[in-house]
JSON list of C-alpha atoms in Angstrom, two decimals:
[
{"chain": "P", "resi": 499, "resn": "MET", "atom": "CA", "xyz": [-33.14, -20.64, -70.93]},
{"chain": "P", "resi": 500, "resn": "LYS", "atom": "CA", "xyz": [-35.91, -19.17, -73.12]},
{"chain": "P", "resi": 501, "resn": "ALA", "atom": "CA", "xyz": [-37.60, -22.56, -73.51]},
{"chain": "P", "resi": 502, "resn": "LEU", "atom": "CA", "xyz": [-37.56, -23.06, -69.75]},
{"chain": "P", "resi": 503, "resn": "GLY", "atom": "CA", "xyz": [-39.07, -19.61, -69.26]},
{"chain": "P", "resi": 504, "resn": "LEU", "atom": "CA", "xyz": [-41.83, -20.33, -71.78]},
{"chain": "P", "resi": 505, "resn": "LEU", "atom": "CA", "xyz": [-42.51, -23.65, -70.11]},
{"chain": "P", "resi": 506, "resn": "LEU", "atom": "CA", "xyz": [-42.76, -22.03, -66.67]},
{"chain": "P", "resi": 507, "resn": "VAL", "atom": "CA", "xyz": [-45.13, -19.33, -67.91]},
{"chain": "P", "resi": 508, "resn": "THR", "atom": "CA", "xyz": [-47.31, -21.85, -69.73]},
{"chain": "P", "resi": 509, "resn": "VAL", "atom": "CA", "xyz": [-47.52, -24.29, -66.83]},
{"chain": "P", "resi": 510, "resn": "CYS", "atom": "CA", "xyz": [-48.21, -21.51, -64.33]},
{"chain": "P", "resi": 511, "resn": "PHE", "atom": "CA", "xyz": [-50.93, -20.06, -66.56]},
{"chain": "P", "resi": 512, "resn": "LEU", "atom": "CA", "xyz": [-52.65, -23.42, -66.98]},
{"chain": "P", "resi": 513, "resn": "VAL", "atom": "CA", "xyz": [-52.42, -24.36, -63.30]},
{"chain": "P", "resi": 514, "resn": "GLY", "atom": "CA", "xyz": [-53.57, -20.86, -62.30]},
{"chain": "P", "resi": 515, "resn": "ALA", "atom": "CA", "xyz": [-56.54, -21.13, -64.65]},
{"chain": "P", "resi": 516, "resn": "PHE", "atom": "CA", "xyz": [-57.38, -24.52, -63.14]},
{"chain": "P", "resi": 517, "resn": "LEU", "atom": "CA", "xyz": [-57.13, -23.17, -59.54]},
{"chain": "P", "resi": 518, "resn": "THR", "atom": "CA", "xyz": [-59.41, -20.24, -60.33]},
{"chain": "P", "resi": 519, "resn": "SER", "atom": "CA", "xyz": [-61.98, -22.54, -61.90]},
{"chain": "P", "resi": 520, "resn": "LEU", "atom": "CA", "xyz": [-62.32, -24.82, -58.85]},
{"chain": "P", "resi": 521, "resn": "ASP", "atom": "CA", "xyz": [-64.60, -22.45, -56.98]},
{"chain": "P", "resi": 522, "resn": "PRO", "atom": "CA", "xyz": [-65.81, -19.34, -58.82]},
{"chain": "P", "resi": 523, "resn": "ARG", "atom": "CA", "xyz": [-66.62, -17.51, -55.52]},
{"chain": "P", "resi": 524, "resn": "THR", "atom": "CA", "xyz": [-63.26, -17.90, -53.78]},
{"chain": "P", "resi": 525, "resn": "LEU", "atom": "CA", "xyz": [-59.66, -18.12, -54.83]},
{"chain": "P", "resi": 526, "resn": "ALA", "atom": "CA", "xyz": [-57.05, -20.24, -53.06]},
{"chain": "P", "resi": 527, "resn": "TRP", "atom": "CA", "xyz": [-54.40, -17.51, -52.78]},
{"chain": "P", "resi": 528, "resn": "SER", "atom": "CA", "xyz": [-52.05, -19.87, -50.95]},
{"chain": "P", "resi": 529, "resn": "GLY", "atom": "CA", "xyz": [-51.66, -21.86, -54.16]},
{"chain": "P", "resi": 530, "resn": "PHE", "atom": "CA", "xyz": [-52.07, -18.98, -56.55]},
{"chain": "P", "resi": 531, "resn": "LEU", "atom": "CA", "xyz": [-49.35, -16.63, -55.25]},
{"chain": "P", "resi": 532, "resn": "PRO", "atom": "CA", "xyz": [-46.48, -19.16, -55.57]},
{"chain": "P", "resi": 533, "resn": "LEU", "atom": "CA", "xyz": [-47.64, -19.80, -59.14]},
{"chain": "P", "resi": 534, "resn": "LEU", "atom": "CA", "xyz": [-47.56, -16.08, -59.82]},
{"chain": "P", "resi": 535, "resn": "LEU", "atom": "CA", "xyz": [-44.00, -15.91, -58.49]},
{"chain": "P", "resi": 536, "resn": "VAL", "atom": "CA", "xyz": [-42.86, -18.87, -60.62]},
{"chain": "P", "resi": 537, "resn": "GLY", "atom": "CA", "xyz": [-44.57, -17.32, -63.65]},
{"chain": "P", "resi": 538, "resn": "MET", "atom": "CA", "xyz": [-42.68, -14.06, -63.04]},
{"chain": "P", "resi": 539, "resn": "ILE", "atom": "CA", "xyz": [-39.44, -16.05, -62.91]},
{"chain": "P", "resi": 540, "resn": "GLY", "atom": "CA", "xyz": [-40.41, -17.55, -66.26]},
{"chain": "P", "resi": 541, "resn": "VAL", "atom": "CA", "xyz": [-40.96, -14.08, -67.73]},
{"chain": "P", "resi": 542, "resn": "TYR", "atom": "CA", "xyz": [-37.57, -12.98, -66.35]},
{"chain": "P", "resi": 543, "resn": "LEU", "atom": "CA", "xyz": [-35.88, -15.99, -68.00]},
{"chain": "P", "resi": 544, "resn": "ILE", "atom": "CA", "xyz": [-37.54, -15.19, -71.35]},
{"chain": "P", "resi": 545, "resn": "LYS", "atom": "CA", "xyz": [-36.53, -11.54, -71.20]},
{"chain": "P", "resi": 546, "resn": "ARG", "atom": "CA", "xyz": [-32.99, -12.41, -70.11]},
{"chain": "P", "resi": 547, "resn": "ALA", "atom": "CA", "xyz": [-32.61, -14.87, -73.02]},
{"chain": "P", "resi": 548, "resn": "GLU", "atom": "CA", "xyz": [-33.91, -12.27, -75.50]},
{"chain": "P", "resi": 549, "resn": "HIS", "atom": "CA", "xyz": [-31.53, -9.71, -74.07]},
{"chain": "P", "resi": 550, "resn": "LEU", "atom": "CA", "xyz": [-28.56, -12.05, -74.50]},
{"chain": "P", "resi": 551, "resn": "GLU", "atom": "CA", "xyz": [-29.64, -13.01, -78.03]},
{"chain": "P", "resi": 552, "resn": "ALA", "atom": "CA", "xyz": [-29.91, -9.37, -79.06]},
{"chain": "P", "resi": 553, "resn": "ARG", "atom": "CA", "xyz": [-26.39, -8.64, -77.84]},
{"chain": "P", "resi": 554, "resn": "HIS", "atom": "CA", "xyz": [-24.75, -11.68, -79.43]},
{"chain": "P", "resi": 555, "resn": "GLU", "atom": "CA", "xyz": [-21.96, -10.49, -81.71]},
{"chain": "P", "resi": 556, "resn": "GLY", "atom": "CA", "xyz": [-23.16, -12.51, -84.71]},
{"chain": "P", "resi": 557, "resn": "VAL", "atom": "CA", "xyz": [-26.71, -11.17, -84.40]},
{"chain": "P", "resi": 558, "resn": "MET", "atom": "CA", "xyz": [-25.46, -7.60, -84.07]},
{"chain": "P", "resi": 559, "resn": "GLU", "atom": "CA", "xyz": [-23.22, -7.92, -87.14]},
{"chain": "P", "resi": 560, "resn": "ASP", "atom": "CA", "xyz": [-26.10, -9.37, -89.16]},
{"chain": "P", "resi": 561, "resn": "ASN", "atom": "CA", "xyz": [-28.44, -6.62, -87.97]},
{"chain": "P", "resi": 562, "resn": "LEU", "atom": "CA", "xyz": [-25.94, -3.88, -88.77]},
{"chain": "P", "resi": 563, "resn": "LYS", "atom": "CA", "xyz": [-25.69, -5.27, -92.28]},
{"chain": "P", "resi": 564, "resn": "VAL", "atom": "CA", "xyz": [-29.50, -5.31, -92.54]},
{"chain": "P", "resi": 565, "resn": "LEU", "atom": "CA", "xyz": [-29.69, -1.72, -91.28]},
{"chain": "P", "resi": 566, "resn": "ARG", "atom": "CA", "xyz": [-27.15, -0.45, -93.81]},
{"chain": "P", "resi": 567, "resn": "GLU", "atom": "CA", "xyz": [-28.53, -2.41, -96.77]},
{"chain": "P", "resi": 568, "resn": "SER", "atom": "CA", "xyz": [-32.18, -1.62, -96.11]},
{"chain": "P", "resi": 569, "resn": "LEU", "atom": "CA", "xyz": [-31.45, 2.08, -95.64]},
{"chain": "P", "resi": 570, "resn": "GLU", "atom": "CA", "xyz": [-29.36, 2.16, -98.82]},
{"chain": "P", "resi": 571, "resn": "ASN", "atom": "CA", "xyz": [-32.19, 0.42, -100.69]},
{"chain": "P", "resi": 572, "resn": "LEU", "atom": "CA", "xyz": [-34.73, 2.88, -99.33]},
{"chain": "P", "resi": 573, "resn": "VAL", "atom": "CA", "xyz": [-32.63, 5.84, -100.42]},
{"chain": "P", "resi": 574, "resn": "ALA", "atom": "CA", "xyz": [-32.07, 4.35, -103.89]},
{"chain": "P", "resi": 575, "resn": "GLU", "atom": "CA", "xyz": [-35.74, 3.53, -104.36]},
{"chain": "P", "resi": 576, "resn": "LEU", "atom": "CA", "xyz": [-36.85, 6.97, -103.19]},
{"chain": "P", "resi": 577, "resn": "ASP", "atom": "CA", "xyz": [-34.31, 8.60, -105.51]},
{"chain": "P", "resi": 578, "resn": "THR", "atom": "CA", "xyz": [-35.87, 6.61, -108.34]},
{"chain": "P", "resi": 579, "resn": "LEU", "atom": "CA", "xyz": [-39.42, 7.46, -107.31]},
{"chain": "P", "resi": 580, "resn": "VAL", "atom": "CA", "xyz": [-38.63, 11.16, -106.99]},
{"chain": "P", "resi": 581, "resn": "ALA", "atom": "CA", "xyz": [-36.88, 11.19, -110.37]},
{"chain": "P", "resi": 582, "resn": "LYS", "atom": "CA", "xyz": [-39.91, 9.72, -112.12]},
{"chain": "P", "resi": 583, "resn": "LYS", "atom": "CA", "xyz": [-42.65, 11.11, -109.90]},
{"chain": "P", "resi": 584, "resn": "ASP", "atom": "CA", "xyz": [-44.23, 13.01, -112.81]},
{"chain": "P", "resi": 585, "resn": "ASP", "atom": "CA", "xyz": [-44.68, 9.74, -114.67]},
{"chain": "P", "resi": 586, "resn": "ILE", "atom": "CA", "xyz": [-46.42, 7.90, -111.82]},
{"chain": "P", "resi": 587, "resn": "PRO", "atom": "CA", "xyz": [-50.23, 8.22, -111.90]},
{"chain": "P", "resi": 588, "resn": "VAL", "atom": "CA", "xyz": [-51.41, 9.58, -108.58]},
{"chain": "P", "resi": 589, "resn": "TYR", "atom": "CA", "xyz": [-53.49, 6.55, -107.67]},
{"chain": "P", "resi": 590, "resn": "GLU", "atom": "CA", "xyz": [-50.58, 4.22, -108.48]},
{"chain": "P", "resi": 591, "resn": "ALA", "atom": "CA", "xyz": [-48.06, 5.87, -106.14]},
{"chain": "P", "resi": 592, "resn": "ARG", "atom": "CA", "xyz": [-49.25, 3.86, -103.15]},
{"chain": "P", "resi": 593, "resn": "PHE", "atom": "CA", "xyz": [-48.72, 0.62, -105.04]},
{"chain": "P", "resi": 594, "resn": "GLU", "atom": "CA", "xyz": [-45.20, 1.75, -105.99]},
{"chain": "P", "resi": 595, "resn": "ILE", "atom": "CA", "xyz": [-44.50, 2.44, -102.32]},
{"chain": "P", "resi": 596, "resn": "ASP", "atom": "CA", "xyz": [-45.81, -0.94, -101.28]},
{"chain": "P", "resi": 597, "resn": "HIS", "atom": "CA", "xyz": [-43.80, -2.69, -103.97]},
{"chain": "P", "resi": 598, "resn": "ARG", "atom": "CA", "xyz": [-40.53, -0.80, -103.55]},
{"chain": "P", "resi": 599, "resn": "LEU", "atom": "CA", "xyz": [-40.29, 0.20, -99.88]},
{"chain": "P", "resi": 600, "resn": "ARG", "atom": "CA", "xyz": [-42.29, -2.14, -97.64]},
{"chain": "P", "resi": 601, "resn": "ASN", "atom": "CA", "xyz": [-39.72, -4.94, -97.22]},
{"chain": "P", "resi": 602, "resn": "ASP", "atom": "CA", "xyz": [-36.84, -2.59, -96.45]},
{"chain": "P", "resi": 603, "resn": "LEU", "atom": "CA", "xyz": [-38.91, -0.55, -94.01]},
{"chain": "P", "resi": 604, "resn": "ARG", "atom": "CA", "xyz": [-39.86, -3.75, -92.18]},
{"chain": "P", "resi": 605, "resn": "ALA", "atom": "CA", "xyz": [-36.30, -5.12, -92.17]},
{"chain": "P", "resi": 606, "resn": "PHE", "atom": "CA", "xyz": [-34.90, -1.88, -90.81]},
{"chain": "P", "resi": 607, "resn": "ALA", "atom": "CA", "xyz": [-37.54, -1.66, -88.09]},
{"chain": "P", "resi": 608, "resn": "GLU", "atom": "CA", "xyz": [-36.87, -5.22, -86.94]},
{"chain": "P", "resi": 609, "resn": "ALA", "atom": "CA", "xyz": [-33.11, -4.65, -86.64]},
{"chain": "P", "resi": 610, "resn": "ARG", "atom": "CA", "xyz": [-33.22, -1.12, -85.21]},
{"chain": "P", "resi": 611, "resn": "TYR", "atom": "CA", "xyz": [-32.45, -1.94, -81.58]},
{"chain": "P", "resi": 612, "resn": "THR", "atom": "CA", "xyz": [-28.98, -3.08, -82.58]},
{"chain": "P", "resi": 613, "resn": "LEU", "atom": "CA", "xyz": [-28.10, 0.60, -82.93]},
{"chain": "P", "resi": 614, "resn": "ALA", "atom": "CA", "xyz": [-28.56, 1.11, -79.21]},
{"chain": "P", "resi": 615, "resn": "HIS", "atom": "CA", "xyz": [-26.86, -2.16, -78.31]},
{"chain": "P", "resi": 616, "resn": "ARG", "atom": "CA", "xyz": [-23.82, -1.58, -80.51]},
{"chain": "P", "resi": 617, "resn": "TYR", "atom": "CA", "xyz": [-23.34, 2.18, -80.27]},
{"chain": "P", "resi": 618, "resn": "SER", "atom": "CA", "xyz": [-25.56, 4.04, -77.81]},
{"chain": "P", "resi": 619, "resn": "LEU", "atom": "CA", "xyz": [-28.99, 5.51, -77.27]},
{"chain": "P", "resi": 620, "resn": "ALA", "atom": "CA", "xyz": [-27.66, 8.71, -78.85]},
{"chain": "P", "resi": 621, "resn": "ALA", "atom": "CA", "xyz": [-26.92, 6.76, -82.03]},
{"chain": "P", "resi": 622, "resn": "PHE", "atom": "CA", "xyz": [-30.36, 5.17, -81.91]},
{"chain": "P", "resi": 623, "resn": "ALA", "atom": "CA", "xyz": [-31.98, 8.60, -81.59]},
{"chain": "P", "resi": 624, "resn": "GLU", "atom": "CA", "xyz": [-29.79, 10.19, -84.25]},
{"chain": "P", "resi": 625, "resn": "VAL", "atom": "CA", "xyz": [-30.63, 7.53, -86.84]},
{"chain": "P", "resi": 626, "resn": "MET", "atom": "CA", "xyz": [-34.21, 6.75, -85.85]},
{"chain": "P", "resi": 627, "resn": "SER", "atom": "CA", "xyz": [-35.45, 10.36, -85.72]},
{"chain": "P", "resi": 628, "resn": "PRO", "atom": "CA", "xyz": [-35.00, 11.01, -89.45]},
{"chain": "P", "resi": 629, "resn": "PHE", "atom": "CA", "xyz": [-35.95, 7.41, -90.25]},
{"chain": "P", "resi": 630, "resn": "ALA", "atom": "CA", "xyz": [-39.25, 7.76, -88.37]},
{"chain": "P", "resi": 631, "resn": "ALA", "atom": "CA", "xyz": [-39.92, 11.12, -90.03]},
{"chain": "P", "resi": 632, "resn": "GLY", "atom": "CA", "xyz": [-39.21, 9.59, -93.43]},
{"chain": "P", "resi": 633, "resn": "GLU", "atom": "CA", "xyz": [-41.51, 6.70, -92.67]},
{"chain": "P", "resi": 634, "resn": "ARG", "atom": "CA", "xyz": [-44.29, 9.09, -91.68]},
{"chain": "P", "resi": 635, "resn": "TYR", "atom": "CA", "xyz": [-43.79, 11.00, -94.95]},
{"chain": "P", "resi": 636, "resn": "VAL", "atom": "CA", "xyz": [-44.00, 7.75, -96.89]},
{"chain": "P", "resi": 637, "resn": "ASN", "atom": "CA", "xyz": [-47.26, 6.99, -95.11]},
{"chain": "P", "resi": 638, "resn": "ARG", "atom": "CA", "xyz": [-48.47, 10.46, -96.02]},
{"chain": "P", "resi": 639, "resn": "VAL", "atom": "CA", "xyz": [-47.60, 9.80, -99.67]},
{"chain": "P", "resi": 640, "resn": "TRP", "atom": "CA", "xyz": [-49.59, 6.58, -99.51]},
{"chain": "P", "resi": 641, "resn": "SER", "atom": "CA", "xyz": [-52.63, 8.35, -98.06]},
{"chain": "P", "resi": 642, "resn": "ALA", "atom": "CA", "xyz": [-52.39, 11.27, -100.50]},
{"chain": "P", "resi": 643, "resn": "SER", "atom": "CA", "xyz": [-52.17, 8.76, -103.35]},
{"chain": "P", "resi": 644, "resn": "ALA", "atom": "CA", "xyz": [-55.28, 6.97, -102.15]},
{"chain": "P", "resi": 645, "resn": "ASP", "atom": "CA", "xyz": [-57.09, 10.33, -101.96]},
{"chain": "P", "resi": 646, "resn": "GLY", "atom": "CA", "xyz": [-55.79, 11.54, -105.33]},
{"chain": "P", "resi": 647, "resn": "TYR", "atom": "CA", "xyz": [-53.74, 14.55, -104.16]},
{"chain": "P", "resi": 648, "resn": "ILE", "atom": "CA", "xyz": [-50.86, 14.64, -106.65]},
{"chain": "P", "resi": 649, "resn": "ASP", "atom": "CA", "xyz": [-49.17, 17.78, -105.26]},
{"chain": "P", "resi": 650, "resn": "GLU", "atom": "CA", "xyz": [-49.02, 16.25, -101.82]},
{"chain": "P", "resi": 651, "resn": "VAL", "atom": "CA", "xyz": [-47.65, 12.97, -103.21]},
{"chain": "P", "resi": 652, "resn": "HIS", "atom": "CA", "xyz": [-44.80, 14.87, -104.88]},
{"chain": "P", "resi": 653, "resn": "GLN", "atom": "CA", "xyz": [-44.13, 17.07, -101.88]},
{"chain": "P", "resi": 654, "resn": "TYR", "atom": "CA", "xyz": [-43.92, 14.23, -99.38]},
{"chain": "P", "resi": 655, "resn": "LEU", "atom": "CA", "xyz": [-41.85, 12.01, -101.67]},
{"chain": "P", "resi": 656, "resn": "ASP", "atom": "CA", "xyz": [-39.22, 14.76, -101.65]},
{"chain": "P", "resi": 657, "resn": "LYS", "atom": "CA", "xyz": [-39.46, 15.11, -97.88]},
{"chain": "P", "resi": 658, "resn": "ALA", "atom": "CA", "xyz": [-39.19, 11.34, -97.33]},
{"chain": "P", "resi": 659, "resn": "LYS", "atom": "CA", "xyz": [-36.15, 11.18, -99.57]},
{"chain": "P", "resi": 660, "resn": "GLY", "atom": "CA", "xyz": [-34.42, 13.90, -97.55]},
{"chain": "P", "resi": 661, "resn": "GLN", "atom": "CA", "xyz": [-35.17, 12.20, -94.25]},
{"chain": "P", "resi": 662, "resn": "PHE", "atom": "CA", "xyz": [-33.87, 8.80, -95.38]},
{"chain": "P", "resi": 663, "resn": "HIS", "atom": "CA", "xyz": [-30.71, 10.41, -96.74]},
{"chain": "P", "resi": 664, "resn": "GLU", "atom": "CA", "xyz": [-30.23, 12.03, -93.33]},
{"chain": "P", "resi": 665, "resn": "ALA", "atom": "CA", "xyz": [-30.75, 8.70, -91.58]},
{"chain": "P", "resi": 666, "resn": "LEU", "atom": "CA", "xyz": [-28.22, 7.01, -93.87]},
{"chain": "P", "resi": 667, "resn": "ASP", "atom": "CA", "xyz": [-25.69, 9.78, -93.22]},
{"chain": "P", "resi": 668, "resn": "ALA", "atom": "CA", "xyz": [-26.16, 9.41, -89.47]},
{"chain": "P", "resi": 669, "resn": "LEU", "atom": "CA", "xyz": [-25.77, 5.64, -89.67]},
{"chain": "P", "resi": 670, "resn": "SER", "atom": "CA", "xyz": [-22.62, 6.01, -91.76]},
{"chain": "P", "resi": 671, "resn": "ARG", "atom": "CA", "xyz": [-21.13, 8.43, -89.21]},
{"chain": "P", "resi": 672, "resn": "TRP", "atom": "CA", "xyz": [-21.75, 6.00, -86.35]},
{"chain": "P", "resi": 673, "resn": "ARG", "atom": "CA", "xyz": [-20.40, 3.04, -88.32]},
{"chain": "P", "resi": 674, "resn": "SER", "atom": "CA", "xyz": [-17.22, 4.91, -89.26]},
{"chain": "P", "resi": 675, "resn": "GLY", "atom": "CA", "xyz": [-16.72, 6.18, -85.73]},
{"chain": "P", "resi": 676, "resn": "GLU", "atom": "CA", "xyz": [-17.00, 9.88, -86.69]},
{"chain": "P", "resi": 677, "resn": "ALA", "atom": "CA", "xyz": [-19.94, 10.40, -84.36]},
{"chain": "P", "resi": 678, "resn": "LEU", "atom": "CA", "xyz": [-18.18, 8.97, -81.32]}
]
């Protein structure tokens, strides 16, 4: 279904581009409007296929595993960074963040919509609010490291750690059914 949708959108785009290039002063709307309609059907088919893929039980189970593992890794790495924050040179903190957190942040962000599909929008909001705050604090640590502000690096590492712990707790509650 997705391939058909992509094919429809591509063909309609190319034919539409050809029709508009025939005469630059006028547009043959009688040929253009049906193409627009078929292209919209193609977009609908693509979106419908993506919707079905996202709600497939195997995909959701895989994504739930990714969410749990990446959040646990983030918490463990931040615990480590906070424990040895006095030993990390201020200008090196951003490289530690890139090395330790980037992959898990990306993996979690890519799988995040499974929370809404599996549980609810309330679950999505309850987990994503502290996750997003933690991510912002990590970004703040990165910027403070680049600027050389050691107190701010330490302060926002602690804040990020707290937010990711809160996100992990919320995810655990939803997975265990306590939050339902």
